[in-house]
Short mmCIF file of C-alpha atoms (C1' of nucleotides) in Angstrom, two decimals:
data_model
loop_
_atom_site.label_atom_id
_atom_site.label_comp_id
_atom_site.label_asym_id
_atom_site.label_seq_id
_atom_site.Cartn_x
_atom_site.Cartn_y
_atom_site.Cartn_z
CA UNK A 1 154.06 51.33 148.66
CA UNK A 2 154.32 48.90 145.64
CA UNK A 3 156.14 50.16 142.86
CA UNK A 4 155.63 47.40 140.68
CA UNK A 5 151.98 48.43 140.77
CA UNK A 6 152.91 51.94 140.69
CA UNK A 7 154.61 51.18 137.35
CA UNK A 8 152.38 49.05 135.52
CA UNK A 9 149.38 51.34 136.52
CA UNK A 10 151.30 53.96 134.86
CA UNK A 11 151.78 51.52 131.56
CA UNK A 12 155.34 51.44 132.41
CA UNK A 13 157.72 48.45 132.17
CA UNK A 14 158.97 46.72 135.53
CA UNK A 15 162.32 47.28 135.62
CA UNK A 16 164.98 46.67 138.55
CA UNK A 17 166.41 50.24 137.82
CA UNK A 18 163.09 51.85 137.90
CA UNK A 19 161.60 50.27 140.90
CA UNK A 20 165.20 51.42 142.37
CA UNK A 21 164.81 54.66 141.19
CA UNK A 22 161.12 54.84 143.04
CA UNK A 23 162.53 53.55 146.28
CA UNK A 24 164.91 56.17 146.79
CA UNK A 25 162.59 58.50 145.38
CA UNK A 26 160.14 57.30 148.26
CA UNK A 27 162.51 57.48 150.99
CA UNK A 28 164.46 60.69 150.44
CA UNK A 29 161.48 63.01 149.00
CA UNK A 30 162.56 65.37 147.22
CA UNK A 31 165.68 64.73 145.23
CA UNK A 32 167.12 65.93 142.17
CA UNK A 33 169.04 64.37 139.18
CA UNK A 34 172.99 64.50 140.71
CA UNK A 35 171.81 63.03 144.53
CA UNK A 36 169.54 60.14 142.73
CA UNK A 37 172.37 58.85 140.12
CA UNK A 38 175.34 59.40 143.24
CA UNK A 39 172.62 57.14 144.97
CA UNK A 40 171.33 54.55 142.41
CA UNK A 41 174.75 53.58 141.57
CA UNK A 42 175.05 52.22 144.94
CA UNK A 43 172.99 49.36 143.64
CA UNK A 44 173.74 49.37 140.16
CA UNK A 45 176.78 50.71 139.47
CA UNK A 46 176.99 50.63 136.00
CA UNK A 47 173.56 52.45 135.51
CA UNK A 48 173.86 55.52 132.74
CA UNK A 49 172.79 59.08 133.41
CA UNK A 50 170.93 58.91 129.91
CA UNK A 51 168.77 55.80 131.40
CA UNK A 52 168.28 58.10 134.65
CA UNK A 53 167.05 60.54 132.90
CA UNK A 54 164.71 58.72 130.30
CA UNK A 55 163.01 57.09 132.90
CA UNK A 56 162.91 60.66 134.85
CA UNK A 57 161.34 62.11 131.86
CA UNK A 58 158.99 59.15 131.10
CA UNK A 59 157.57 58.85 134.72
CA UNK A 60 157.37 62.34 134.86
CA UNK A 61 155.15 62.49 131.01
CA UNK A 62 152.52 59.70 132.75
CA UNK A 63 152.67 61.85 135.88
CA UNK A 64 154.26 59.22 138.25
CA UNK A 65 156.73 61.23 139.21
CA UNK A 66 156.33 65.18 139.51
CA UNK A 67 159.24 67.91 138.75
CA UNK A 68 159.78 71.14 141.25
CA UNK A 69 161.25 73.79 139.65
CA UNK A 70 162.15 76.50 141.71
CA UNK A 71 164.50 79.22 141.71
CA UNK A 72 168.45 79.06 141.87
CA UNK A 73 167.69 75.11 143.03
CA UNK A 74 168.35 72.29 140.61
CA UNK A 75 165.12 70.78 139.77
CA UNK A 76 163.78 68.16 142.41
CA UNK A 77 161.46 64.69 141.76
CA UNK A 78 159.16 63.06 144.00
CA UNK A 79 156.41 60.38 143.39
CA UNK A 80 153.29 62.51 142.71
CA UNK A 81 150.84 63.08 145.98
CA UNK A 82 148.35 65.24 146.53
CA UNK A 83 148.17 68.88 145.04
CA UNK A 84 150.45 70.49 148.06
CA UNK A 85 153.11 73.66 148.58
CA UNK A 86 156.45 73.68 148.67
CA UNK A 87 158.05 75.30 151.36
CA UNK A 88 161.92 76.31 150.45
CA UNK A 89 164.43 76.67 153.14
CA UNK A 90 166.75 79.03 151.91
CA UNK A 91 168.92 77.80 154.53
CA UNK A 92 169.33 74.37 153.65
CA UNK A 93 167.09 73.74 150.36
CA UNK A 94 165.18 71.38 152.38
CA UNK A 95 161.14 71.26 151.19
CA UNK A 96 159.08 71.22 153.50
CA UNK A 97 155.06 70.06 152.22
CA UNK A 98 152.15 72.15 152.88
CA UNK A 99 148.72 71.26 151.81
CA UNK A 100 146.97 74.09 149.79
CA UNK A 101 144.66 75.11 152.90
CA UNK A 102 147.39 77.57 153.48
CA UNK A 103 145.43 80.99 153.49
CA UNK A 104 147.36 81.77 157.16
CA UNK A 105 150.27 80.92 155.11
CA UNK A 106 149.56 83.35 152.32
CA UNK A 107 148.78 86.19 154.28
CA UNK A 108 152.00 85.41 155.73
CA UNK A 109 153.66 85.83 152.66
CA UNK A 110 151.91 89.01 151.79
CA UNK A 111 153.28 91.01 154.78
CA UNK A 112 156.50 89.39 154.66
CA UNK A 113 156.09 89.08 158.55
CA UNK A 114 157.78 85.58 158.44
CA UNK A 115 157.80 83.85 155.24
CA UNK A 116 159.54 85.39 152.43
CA UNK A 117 158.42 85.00 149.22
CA UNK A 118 160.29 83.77 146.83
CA UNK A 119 160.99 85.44 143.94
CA UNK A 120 157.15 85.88 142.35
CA UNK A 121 156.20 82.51 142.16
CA UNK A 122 154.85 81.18 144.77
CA UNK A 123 156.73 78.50 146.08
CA UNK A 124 157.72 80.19 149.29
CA UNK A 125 161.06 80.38 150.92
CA UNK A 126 161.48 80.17 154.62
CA UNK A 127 163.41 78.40 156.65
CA UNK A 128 162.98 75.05 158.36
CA UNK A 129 162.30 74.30 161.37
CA UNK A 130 165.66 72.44 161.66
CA UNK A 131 167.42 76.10 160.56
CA UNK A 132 164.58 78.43 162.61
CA UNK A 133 166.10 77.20 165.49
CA UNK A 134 169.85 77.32 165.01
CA UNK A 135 169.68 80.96 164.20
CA UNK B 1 158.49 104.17 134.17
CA UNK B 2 162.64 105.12 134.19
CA UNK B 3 164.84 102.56 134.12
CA UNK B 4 168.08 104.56 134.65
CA UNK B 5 166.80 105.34 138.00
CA UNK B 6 165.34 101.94 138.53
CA UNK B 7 169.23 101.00 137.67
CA UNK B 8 170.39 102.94 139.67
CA UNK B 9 168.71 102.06 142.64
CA UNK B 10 169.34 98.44 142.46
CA UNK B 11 173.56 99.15 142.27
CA UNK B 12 173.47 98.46 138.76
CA UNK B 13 175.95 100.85 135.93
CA UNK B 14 173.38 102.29 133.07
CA UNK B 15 174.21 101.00 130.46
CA UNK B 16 172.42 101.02 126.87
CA UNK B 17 172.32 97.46 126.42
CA UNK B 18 170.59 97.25 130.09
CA UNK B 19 168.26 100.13 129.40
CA UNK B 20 167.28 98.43 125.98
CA UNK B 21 166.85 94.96 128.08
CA UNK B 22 164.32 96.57 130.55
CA UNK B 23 162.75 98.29 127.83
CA UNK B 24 161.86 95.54 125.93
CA UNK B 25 160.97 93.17 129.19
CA UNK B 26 158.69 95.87 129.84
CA UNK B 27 156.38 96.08 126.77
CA UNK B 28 156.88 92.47 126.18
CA UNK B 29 156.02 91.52 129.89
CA UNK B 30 157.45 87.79 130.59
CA UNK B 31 160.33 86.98 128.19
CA UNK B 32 162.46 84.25 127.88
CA UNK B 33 166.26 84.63 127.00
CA UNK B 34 165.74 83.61 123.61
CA UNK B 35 162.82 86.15 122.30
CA UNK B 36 164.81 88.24 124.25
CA UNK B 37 167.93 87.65 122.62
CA UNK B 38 166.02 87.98 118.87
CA UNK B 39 164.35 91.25 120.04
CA UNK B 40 167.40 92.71 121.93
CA UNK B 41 169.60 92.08 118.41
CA UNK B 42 167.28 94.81 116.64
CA UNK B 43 168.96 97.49 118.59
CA UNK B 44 172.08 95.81 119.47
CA UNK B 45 173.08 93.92 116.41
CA UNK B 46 176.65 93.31 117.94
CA UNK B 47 175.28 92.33 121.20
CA UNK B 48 176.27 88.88 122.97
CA UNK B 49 174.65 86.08 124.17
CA UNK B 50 177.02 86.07 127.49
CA UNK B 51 176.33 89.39 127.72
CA UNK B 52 172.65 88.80 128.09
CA UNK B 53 172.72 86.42 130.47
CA UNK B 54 175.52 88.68 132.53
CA UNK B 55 172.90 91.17 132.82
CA UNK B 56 170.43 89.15 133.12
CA UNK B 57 171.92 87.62 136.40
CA UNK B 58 172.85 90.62 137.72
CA UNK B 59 169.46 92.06 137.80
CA UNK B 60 168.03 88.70 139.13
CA UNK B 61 170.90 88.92 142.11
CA UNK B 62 169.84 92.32 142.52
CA UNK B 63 166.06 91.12 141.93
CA UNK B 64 165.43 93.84 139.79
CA UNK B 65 164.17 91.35 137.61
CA UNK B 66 162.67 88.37 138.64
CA UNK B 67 163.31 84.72 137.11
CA UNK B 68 159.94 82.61 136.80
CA UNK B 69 160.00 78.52 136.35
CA UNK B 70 157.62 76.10 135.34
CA UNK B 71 157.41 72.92 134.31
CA UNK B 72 158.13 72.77 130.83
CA UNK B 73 158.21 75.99 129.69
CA UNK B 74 161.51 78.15 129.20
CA UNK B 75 162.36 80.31 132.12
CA UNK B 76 161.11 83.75 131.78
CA UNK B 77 161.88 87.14 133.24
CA UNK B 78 159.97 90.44 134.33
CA UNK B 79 160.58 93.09 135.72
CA UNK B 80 160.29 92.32 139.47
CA UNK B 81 156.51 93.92 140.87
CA UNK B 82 154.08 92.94 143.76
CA UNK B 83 154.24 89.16 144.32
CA UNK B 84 151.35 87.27 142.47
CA UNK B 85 150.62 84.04 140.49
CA UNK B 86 151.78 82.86 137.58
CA UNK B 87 148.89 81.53 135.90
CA UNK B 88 149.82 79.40 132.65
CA UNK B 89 147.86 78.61 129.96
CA UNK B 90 148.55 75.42 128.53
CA UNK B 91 147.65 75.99 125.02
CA UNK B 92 149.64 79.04 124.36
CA UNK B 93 152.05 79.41 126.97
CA UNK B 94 151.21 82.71 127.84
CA UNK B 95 150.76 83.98 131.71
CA UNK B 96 147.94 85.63 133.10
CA UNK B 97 149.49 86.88 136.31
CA UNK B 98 146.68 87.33 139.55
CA UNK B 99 146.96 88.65 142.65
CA UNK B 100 148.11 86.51 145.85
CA UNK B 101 144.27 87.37 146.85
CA UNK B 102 143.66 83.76 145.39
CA UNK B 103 141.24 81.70 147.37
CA UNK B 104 138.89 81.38 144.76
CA UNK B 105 141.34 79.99 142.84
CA UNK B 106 142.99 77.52 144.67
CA UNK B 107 139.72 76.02 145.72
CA UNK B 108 138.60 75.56 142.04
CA UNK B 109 142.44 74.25 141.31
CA UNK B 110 141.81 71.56 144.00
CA UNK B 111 138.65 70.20 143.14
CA UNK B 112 140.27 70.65 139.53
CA UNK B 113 137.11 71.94 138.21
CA UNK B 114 137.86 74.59 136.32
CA UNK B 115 142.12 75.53 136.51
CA UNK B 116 144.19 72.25 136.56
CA UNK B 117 147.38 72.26 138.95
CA UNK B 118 150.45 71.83 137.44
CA UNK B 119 152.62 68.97 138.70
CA UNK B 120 152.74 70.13 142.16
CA UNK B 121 154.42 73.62 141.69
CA UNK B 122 151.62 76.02 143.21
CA UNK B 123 151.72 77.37 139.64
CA UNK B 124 148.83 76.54 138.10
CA UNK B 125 147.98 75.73 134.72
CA UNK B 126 144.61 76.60 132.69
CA UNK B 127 144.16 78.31 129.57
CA UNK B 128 143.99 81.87 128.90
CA UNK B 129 141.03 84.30 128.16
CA UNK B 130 142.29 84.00 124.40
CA UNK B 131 142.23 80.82 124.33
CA UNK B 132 139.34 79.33 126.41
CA UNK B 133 137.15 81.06 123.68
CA UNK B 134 138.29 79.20 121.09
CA UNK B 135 138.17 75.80 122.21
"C1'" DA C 1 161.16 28.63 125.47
"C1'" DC C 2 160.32 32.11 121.59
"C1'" DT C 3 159.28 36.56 119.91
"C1'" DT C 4 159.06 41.31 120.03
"C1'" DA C 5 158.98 45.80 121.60
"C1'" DA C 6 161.00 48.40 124.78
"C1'" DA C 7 164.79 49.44 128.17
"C1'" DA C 8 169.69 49.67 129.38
"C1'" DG C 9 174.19 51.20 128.55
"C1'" DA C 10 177.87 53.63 126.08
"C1'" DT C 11 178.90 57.32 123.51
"C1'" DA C 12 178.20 61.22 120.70
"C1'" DA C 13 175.59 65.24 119.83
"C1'" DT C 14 172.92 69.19 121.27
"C1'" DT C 15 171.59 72.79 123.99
"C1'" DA C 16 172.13 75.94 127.69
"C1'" DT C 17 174.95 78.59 130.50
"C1'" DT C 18 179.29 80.34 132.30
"C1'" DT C 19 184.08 81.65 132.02
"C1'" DT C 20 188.04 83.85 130.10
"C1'" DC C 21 190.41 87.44 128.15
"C1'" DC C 22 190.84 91.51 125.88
"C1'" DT C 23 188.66 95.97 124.50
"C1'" DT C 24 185.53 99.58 125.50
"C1'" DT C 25 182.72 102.41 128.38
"C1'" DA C 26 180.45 104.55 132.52
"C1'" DC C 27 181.25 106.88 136.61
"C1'" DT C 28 184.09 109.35 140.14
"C1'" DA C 29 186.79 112.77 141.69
"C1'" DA C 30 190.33 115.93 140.87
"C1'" DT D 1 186.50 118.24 131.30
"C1'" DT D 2 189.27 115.02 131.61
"C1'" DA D 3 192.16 111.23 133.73
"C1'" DG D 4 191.83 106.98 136.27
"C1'" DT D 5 189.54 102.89 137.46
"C1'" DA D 6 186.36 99.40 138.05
"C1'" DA D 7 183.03 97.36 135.66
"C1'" DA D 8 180.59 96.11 131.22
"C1'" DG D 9 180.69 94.48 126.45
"C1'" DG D 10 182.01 91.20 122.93
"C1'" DA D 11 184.08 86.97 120.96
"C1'" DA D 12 185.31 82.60 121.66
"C1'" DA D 13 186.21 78.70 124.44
"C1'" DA D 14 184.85 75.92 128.27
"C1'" DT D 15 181.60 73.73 131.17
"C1'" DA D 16 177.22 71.81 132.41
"C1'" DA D 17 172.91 69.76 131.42
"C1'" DT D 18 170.07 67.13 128.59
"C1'" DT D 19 168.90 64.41 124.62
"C1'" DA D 20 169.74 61.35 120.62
"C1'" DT D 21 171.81 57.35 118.46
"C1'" DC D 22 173.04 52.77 118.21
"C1'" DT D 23 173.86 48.22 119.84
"C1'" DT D 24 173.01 44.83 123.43
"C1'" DT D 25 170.03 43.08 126.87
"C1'" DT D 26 165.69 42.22 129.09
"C1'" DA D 27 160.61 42.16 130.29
"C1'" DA D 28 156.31 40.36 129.19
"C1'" DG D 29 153.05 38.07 126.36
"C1'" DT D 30 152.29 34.04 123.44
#
DNA sequence: ACTTAAAAGATAATTATTTTCCTTTACTAA
DNA sequence: TTAGTAAAGGAAAATAATTATCTTTTAAGT
């Protein structure tokens, strides 16, 4: 992926701390605000929160970057993709991405047979596949 | 509907200031802390802020009451009832709520013809009976 | 290179939420 | 019904999260 494309398609500036910010967005998913400034000031260490989160905000107003809001988890960022589900381990808080074909997944939910929905809306919680099997 | 039972049953003390809360998420539907707070101060003049959000949290904890997030709208709360969508309307903020039964929906959120998706939260964003009439 | 608008960084200010501590109240069981 | 107790309420302070302000630096077009 290019960010520097990414960025001036989205008529944002190329900056070194934004195309560091999309990198690590890129590579670890999902992430929210505390993991991506503990990370980014690996390579800049004198980067400021407010910068963090002006570019946060202004990525996610031209809808480069998209913000997951779920219950009792800090919010999480990740380059926008397709229209997709997120999948909540309430084990670990891990996402896991499901693409909106998910009737099976739905009906699921509804009988509570193996995903658990989570609270009403409906971003599901389950658990990964990592945590299914180390129960 | 009684909400000193409904207290009951979820481990909770009855207290005024919780029956008042219930009683006003109930005729107001979804309510953030704020209009809560305003409407809540009618009965309660003395009442605090903490104290709100103590009960609050309790009753999510005991998911009496369920906490519902979107992008860039103030939490809100309801009383907790059959999973179903959140739908948001963008121009007033209000939810229409639908059943899970959705695949109607998702398909016209997809090929964004008529509801638009809403970063990638399955919530979904459109505009409201109210509203779509007077665009 | 020069210019300019925007971004970065530091800090302060705001806003949102939680904690603390003391008083009051709801519930239990005698 | 009342005495005891654990929990709830209220006020204020503390903490956390986010945004605004201001000055310096930098990206990008001429």
């Amino acid at each position: 992926m290019n960010y520097e494309t990414l960025l001036r398609e989205h008529h944002l500036k190329v900056t070194p701390q934004r195309l560091g910010i999309l990198s690590l967005m890129h590579t670890m998913g999902h992430i929210n605000i505390e993991e991506l400034y503990a990370q980014i000031k690996e390579q800049f260490s004198s980067i400021s929160l407010a910068t963090l989160y002006k570019n946060i905000n202004a990525m996610v107003e031209n809808k480069l970057v998209t913000e997951v809001k779920v219950p009792n988890v800090k919010s999480k960022y990740e380059i926008t993709k397709e229209p997709h589900i997120h999948l909540l381990c309430s084990a670990c808080s891990e996402f896991i991405d499901l693409d909106l074909d998910l009737h099976p997944l739905l009906d699921a939910a509804s009988s509570k047979s193996h995903y658990e929905l989570h609270g009403s809306c409906i971003v599901l919680s389950g658990l990964c596949e990592k945590c299914q099997k180390e129960l």
